[in-house]
Amino acid sequence: MTTTTDIPNIPNEKKPAPKSIVLTSHPSKTDSRKPLPIDWGAADPGLRGPIVATLQNPGGKNAVGTHSGAYSLYRALAIASGQLKAEHKPDLTNTAPAERIGPFPQWADPEKIVSMDPWGHMTSEVFARQIAAGWDIRPTVAVTKAHINMPELHQAVQAGRLVPDGDILAANGDVKVTKVAVEPVWWLPGVARRFKISETELRRGLFEQTGGMFPELVTRPDLKVFLPPIGGMTVYLFGDVSRLGKKETRIACRVHDECNGSDVFGSDICTCRPYLAHGIEVCIEEAQKGGVGVIVYNRKEGRALGEVTKFLVYNARKRQEAGDRAETYFQRTECVAGVQDMRFQELMPDILHWLGIARIDRLVSMSNMKYEPIVSSGIAVVERVPIPDALIPADARVEMDAKKAAGYFTEKVPDAEELKQAKGRGLTE
Ligand SMILES: [Zn+2]
């Protein structure tokens, strides 16, 4: 129960408007029932407590925001338009993880994981008592099995780089994977510390810059967990998942940030899909040798600037005087977006800690922006695997040279003369 306020009747509505609107912006003065406590980082899930971000509960939410990330807005639409009952509770029969992941010691370190719920896939198991008592506690992580297949893997088999083994990699190119979907769950004190700002500054920024979307960010300092309305991530695991968390297990890993144009549609202005495919190839190799391959796919389109900004930048790059060149690659992004990048890799290593990874034997990335947070979070990196030169599309040379000049892992940093040369296609070519 929470504070209620009357809302005016709007004429010409098809359905009668509800009498009152539920406000959760302040703790209820009339209701003695308290939200369930959360002790973030407690090793025992019973002590850690469940994340309650649903509205139909015996004692209210203990988190700001709600489930499903950006899709929460579609759920709101479905309820507003009468297609989904507000009180619908999911039937979670047979939805348990297809593979057991964790718990790992990292789960009990409140600073190692701050942007996802390590128990998010095990809610039905570890919070069974609370669920039986009527709490609507939902998973924020789901683990399933799949086969994937990409033309690049066929090419790798044809070129003799990959050899089908009939299990992990079938003769028809099918690859067996375990895949994990993760919704963001932010523990605000920990997130603030990652960015070296105060929790108050973080809460204020999130509140103001979302147009005041979540008043509890500023009115409920007692609620420390926030489920932001943003995209999450998918993890593709290759090989025997039960070997995760063991010292002797070799890990190959690529952390990939979404680039829909390249990843799905094969656009050639960047190296995203070729590098992703190469990462998968390395993961399969490692899995075939008894290790585990890990592809983390983050929904951070266009360096988390979004696709509209990205396409505007493409136009600006190709229309500028002297053409598309590495020298001005980052400037053009900064002109439009005000910054070069908003992916904030500070939160990225969380998923690696969730998987119990303490060492990456082969990191398939040249990015210093990814390497540094991984290493400074305590994960050792043995080898960094660059993208093979033959996989870089001609139009993507601009991006590759600009990144190498800016600190990308490379044997040879391009000089000023090299960066001045226009290498990208013109806009209408
Ligand atoms: Zn791309």
Coordinates of N, CA and C in Angstrom, one line a residue, residues 130-233:
Q130 N 9.6 -17.1 -0.2 CA 9.0 -15.8 -0.4 C 7.9 -15.8 -1.5
I131 N 8.2 -16.6 -2.6 CA 7.3 -16.8 -3.7 C 6.0 -17.5 -3.2
A132 N 6.2 -18.5 -2.4 CA 5.1 -19.2 -1.8 C 4.3 -18.3 -0.9
A133 N 4.9 -17.3 -0.3 CA 4.2 -16.4 0.6 C 3.5 -15.3 -0.2
G134 N 3.5 -15.4 -1.5 CA 2.7 -14.4 -2.3 C 3.5 -13.3 -3.0
W135 N 4.9 -13.3 -2.8 CA 5.7 -12.3 -3.4 C 5.9 -12.6 -4.9
D136 N 5.8 -11.6 -5.7 CA 5.9 -11.8 -7.2 C 7.4 -11.4 -7.5
I137 N 8.2 -12.5 -7.4 CA 9.7 -12.3 -7.6 C 10.0 -12.9 -9.0
R138 N 10.6 -12.1 -9.9 CA 10.8 -12.6 -11.2 C 12.3 -12.7 -11.6
P139 N 12.6 -13.7 -12.4 CA 14.0 -13.8 -12.9 C 14.4 -12.6 -13.7
T140 N 15.7 -12.2 -13.5 CA 16.2 -11.2 -14.4 C 17.3 -11.8 -15.3
V141 N 17.5 -13.1 -15.1 CA 18.5 -13.8 -16.0 C 17.8 -15.1 -16.4
A142 N 18.0 -15.5 -17.7 CA 17.5 -16.8 -18.2 C 18.6 -17.5 -18.9
V143 N 18.6 -18.8 -18.7 CA 19.7 -19.6 -19.3 C 19.1 -20.7 -20.2
T144 N 19.4 -20.8 -21.5 CA 18.8 -21.8 -22.3 C 19.9 -22.4 -23.2
K145 N 19.5 -23.3 -24.1 CA 20.4 -23.9 -25.1 C 20.0 -23.6 -26.5
A146 N 21.0 -23.6 -27.4 CA 20.6 -23.3 -28.8 C 21.7 -23.9 -29.7
H147 N 21.4 -23.9 -31.0 CA 22.4 -24.1 -32.1 C 22.5 -22.8 -32.8
I148 N 23.7 -22.4 -33.1 CA 23.8 -21.2 -34.0 C 24.6 -21.6 -35.3
N149 N 24.5 -20.8 -36.3 CA 25.1 -21.1 -37.5 C 25.3 -19.8 -38.3
M150 N 26.6 -19.6 -38.7 CA 26.9 -18.3 -39.5 C 27.7 -18.7 -40.7
P151 N 27.5 -18.0 -41.8 CA 28.3 -18.3 -43.1 C 29.8 -18.2 -42.8
E152 N 30.2 -17.3 -41.9 CA 31.7 -17.2 -41.7 C 32.2 -18.5 -41.1
L153 N 31.4 -19.2 -40.3 CA 31.9 -20.5 -39.8 C 32.1 -21.6 -40.8
H154 N 31.2 -21.6 -41.8 CA 31.4 -22.5 -43.0 C 32.7 -22.1 -43.7
Q155 N 32.9 -20.8 -43.9 CA 34.2 -20.4 -44.5 C 35.4 -20.9 -43.7
A156 N 35.3 -20.8 -42.4 CA 36.4 -21.2 -41.5 C 36.6 -22.7 -41.7
V157 N 35.5 -23.5 -41.8 CA 35.7 -24.9 -42.0 C 36.3 -25.2 -43.3
Q158 N 35.8 -24.5 -44.4 CA 36.3 -24.7 -45.7 C 37.8 -24.4 -45.8
A159 N 38.2 -23.3 -45.1 CA 39.6 -22.9 -45.1 C 40.5 -23.8 -44.2
G160 N 39.9 -24.7 -43.5 CA 40.6 -25.6 -42.6 C 41.0 -25.0 -41.3
R161 N 40.5 -23.8 -41.0 CA 40.8 -23.2 -39.7 C 40.0 -23.9 -38.6
L162 N 38.7 -24.3 -38.9 CA 37.9 -25.0 -37.9 C 37.7 -26.4 -38.4
V163 N 37.7 -27.4 -37.5 CA 37.4 -28.8 -37.9 C 36.2 -29.3 -37.1
P164 N 35.1 -29.7 -37.8 CA 33.9 -30.2 -37.1 C 34.3 -31.4 -36.2
D165 N 33.7 -31.4 -35.0 CA 34.0 -32.5 -34.1 C 32.7 -33.3 -33.9
G166 N 31.6 -33.0 -34.5 CA 30.4 -33.7 -34.3 C 29.6 -33.5 -33.0
D167 N 30.2 -32.6 -32.2 CA 29.5 -32.3 -30.9 C 29.4 -30.8 -30.8
I168 N 30.5 -30.1 -30.5 CA 30.4 -28.6 -30.4 C 30.1 -28.0 -31.7
L169 N 30.9 -28.5 -32.8 CA 30.7 -28.0 -34.1 C 30.3 -29.2 -35.0
A170 N 29.1 -29.1 -35.6 CA 28.6 -30.2 -36.4 C 29.1 -30.0 -37.9
A171 N 29.1 -31.1 -38.7 CA 29.6 -31.0 -40.1 C 28.8 -29.9 -40.9
N172 N 27.5 -29.7 -40.5 CA 26.7 -28.7 -41.3 C 26.9 -27.3 -40.8
G173 N 27.9 -27.1 -39.8 CA 28.2 -25.8 -39.4 C 27.5 -25.4 -38.1
D174 N 26.5 -26.2 -37.7 CA 25.8 -25.9 -36.4 C 26.7 -25.9 -35.2
V175 N 26.6 -24.9 -34.4 CA 27.4 -24.8 -33.2 C 26.5 -24.9 -32.0
K176 N 26.8 -25.8 -31.0 CA 26.0 -25.9 -29.8 C 26.4 -24.8 -28.8
V177 N 25.5 -24.1 -28.3 CA 25.8 -23.0 -27.3 C 24.8 -23.1 -26.1
T178 N 25.3 -22.5 -25.0 CA 24.4 -22.2 -23.9 C 24.3 -20.7 -24.0
K179 N 23.0 -20.2 -24.0 CA 22.9 -18.7 -24.1 C 22.1 -18.2 -22.9
V180 N 22.6 -17.0 -22.5 CA 22.1 -16.4 -21.2 C 21.6 -15.0 -21.5
A181 N 20.4 -14.7 -21.2 CA 19.9 -13.3 -21.3 C 19.9 -12.7 -20.0
V182 N 20.4 -11.4 -19.9 CA 20.6 -10.7 -18.6 C 19.9 -9.3 -18.7
E183 N 19.1 -9.1 -17.7 CA 18.5 -7.7 -17.6 C 19.3 -7.0 -16.6
P184 N 19.5 -5.7 -16.8 CA 20.3 -4.9 -15.9 C 19.6 -4.7 -14.5
V185 N 20.4 -4.9 -13.5 CA 19.9 -4.6 -12.1 C 21.0 -3.9 -11.4
W186 N 20.8 -2.6 -11.2 CA 21.9 -1.8 -10.6 C 21.8 -1.6 -9.1
W187 N 22.9 -1.9 -8.4 CA 23.0 -1.6 -7.0 C 23.7 -0.2 -7.0
L188 N 22.9 0.8 -6.7 CA 23.3 2.2 -6.9 C 24.6 2.6 -6.1
P189 N 24.8 2.2 -4.9 CA 26.0 2.6 -4.2 C 27.3 2.1 -4.9
G190 N 27.2 0.8 -5.4 CA 28.3 0.2 -6.2 C 28.5 0.9 -7.5
V191 N 27.4 1.2 -8.2 CA 27.5 1.8 -9.5 C 28.2 3.2 -9.4
A192 N 27.7 4.0 -8.3 CA 28.3 5.3 -8.1 C 29.8 5.2 -7.8
R193 N 30.2 4.2 -7.1 CA 31.7 4.0 -6.8 C 32.4 3.7 -8.1
R194 N 31.9 2.9 -9.0 CA 32.5 2.6 -10.2 C 32.8 3.9 -11.0
F195 N 31.9 4.9 -11.0 CA 32.1 6.1 -11.7 C 32.7 7.2 -10.9
K196 N 33.1 6.8 -9.7 CA 33.8 7.8 -8.7 C 33.0 9.0 -8.5
I197 N 31.7 8.8 -8.4 CA 30.8 9.9 -8.0 C 30.0 9.5 -6.8
S198 N 29.3 10.5 -6.2 CA 28.5 10.1 -5.0 C 27.2 9.5 -5.4
E199 N 26.6 8.7 -4.5 CA 25.3 8.1 -4.9 C 24.2 9.2 -5.2
T200 N 24.3 10.3 -4.4 CA 23.4 11.4 -4.6 C 23.5 12.0 -6.1
E201 N 24.8 12.1 -6.5 CA 25.0 12.7 -7.8 C 24.4 11.7 -8.9
L202 N 24.7 10.4 -8.7 CA 24.2 9.4 -9.6 C 22.6 9.4 -9.7
R203 N 22.0 9.4 -8.5 CA 20.5 9.4 -8.4 C 19.9 10.6 -9.1
R204 N 20.6 11.8 -8.8 CA 20.1 13.0 -9.4 C 20.2 13.0 -10.9
G205 N 21.3 12.6 -11.4 CA 21.5 12.5 -12.9 C 20.5 11.6 -13.5
L206 N 20.3 10.4 -12.9 CA 19.4 9.4 -13.5 C 17.9 10.0 -13.5
F207 N 17.6 10.7 -12.4 CA 16.2 11.2 -12.3 C 16.0 12.3 -13.3
E208 N 16.9 13.3 -13.3 CA 16.7 14.5 -14.1 C 16.8 14.2 -15.6
Q209 N 17.8 13.4 -16.0 CA 18.0 13.1 -17.4 C 17.1 12.1 -18.0
T210 N 16.2 11.5 -17.2 CA 15.1 10.7 -17.8 C 13.8 11.4 -17.7
G211 N 13.9 12.7 -17.6 CA 12.6 13.5 -17.5 C 11.9 13.2 -16.2
G212 N 12.5 12.9 -15.1 CA 11.8 12.6 -13.9 C 11.1 11.4 -13.9
M213 N 11.5 10.4 -14.7 CA 10.8 9.2 -14.9 C 10.6 8.3 -13.6
F214 N 11.6 8.3 -12.8 CA 11.6 7.5 -11.5 C 11.8 8.4 -10.3
P215 N 10.8 9.0 -9.8 CA 10.9 9.9 -8.6 C 11.6 9.3 -7.4
E216 N 11.4 7.9 -7.3 CA 12.0 7.3 -6.1 C 13.5 7.4 -6.1
L217 N 14.1 7.6 -7.2 CA 15.6 7.8 -7.2 C 16.0 8.9 -6.3
V218 N 15.1 9.9 -6.2 CA 15.5 11.1 -5.3 C 14.7 11.1 -4.0
T219 N 13.5 10.4 -4.0 CA 12.7 10.4 -2.7 C 12.9 9.2 -1.8
R220 N 13.5 8.1 -2.4 CA 13.6 6.9 -1.6 C 15.0 6.4 -1.5
P221 N 15.8 7.2 -0.7 CA 17.2 6.7 -0.5 C 17.3 5.4 0.1
D222 N 16.2 4.9 0.7 CA 16.3 3.5 1.3 C 16.2 2.4 0.3
L223 N 15.8 2.8 -1.0 CA 15.8 1.8 -2.0 C 17.1 1.9 -2.8
K224 N 18.0 0.9 -2.7 CA 19.3 1.0 -3.2 C 19.5 0.3 -4.6
V225 N 18.4 -0.4 -5.0 CA 18.5 -1.1 -6.3 C 17.6 -0.5 -7.3
F226 N 18.1 -0.4 -8.6 CA 17.4 0.3 -9.7 C 17.4 -0.7 -10.9
L227 N 16.3 -0.9 -11.4 CA 16.2 -1.7 -12.7 C 16.0 -0.7 -13.8
P228 N 17.1 -0.3 -14.5 CA 16.9 0.8 -15.5 C 16.2 0.3 -16.8
P229 N 15.5 1.3 -17.4 CA 14.8 0.9 -18.7 C 15.7 0.9 -19.9
I230 N 16.8 0.1 -19.8 CA 17.8 0.0 -20.9 C 17.9 -1.4 -21.4
G231 N 18.6 -1.6 -22.5 CA 18.9 -3.0 -23.0 C 19.9 -3.7 -22.1
G232 N 19.8 -5.0 -22.1 CA 20.7 -5.8 -21.3 C 21.8 -6.4 -22.1
M233 N 22.0 -7.7 -22.0 CA 23.0 -8.4 -22.7 C 22.6 -9.8 -22.9

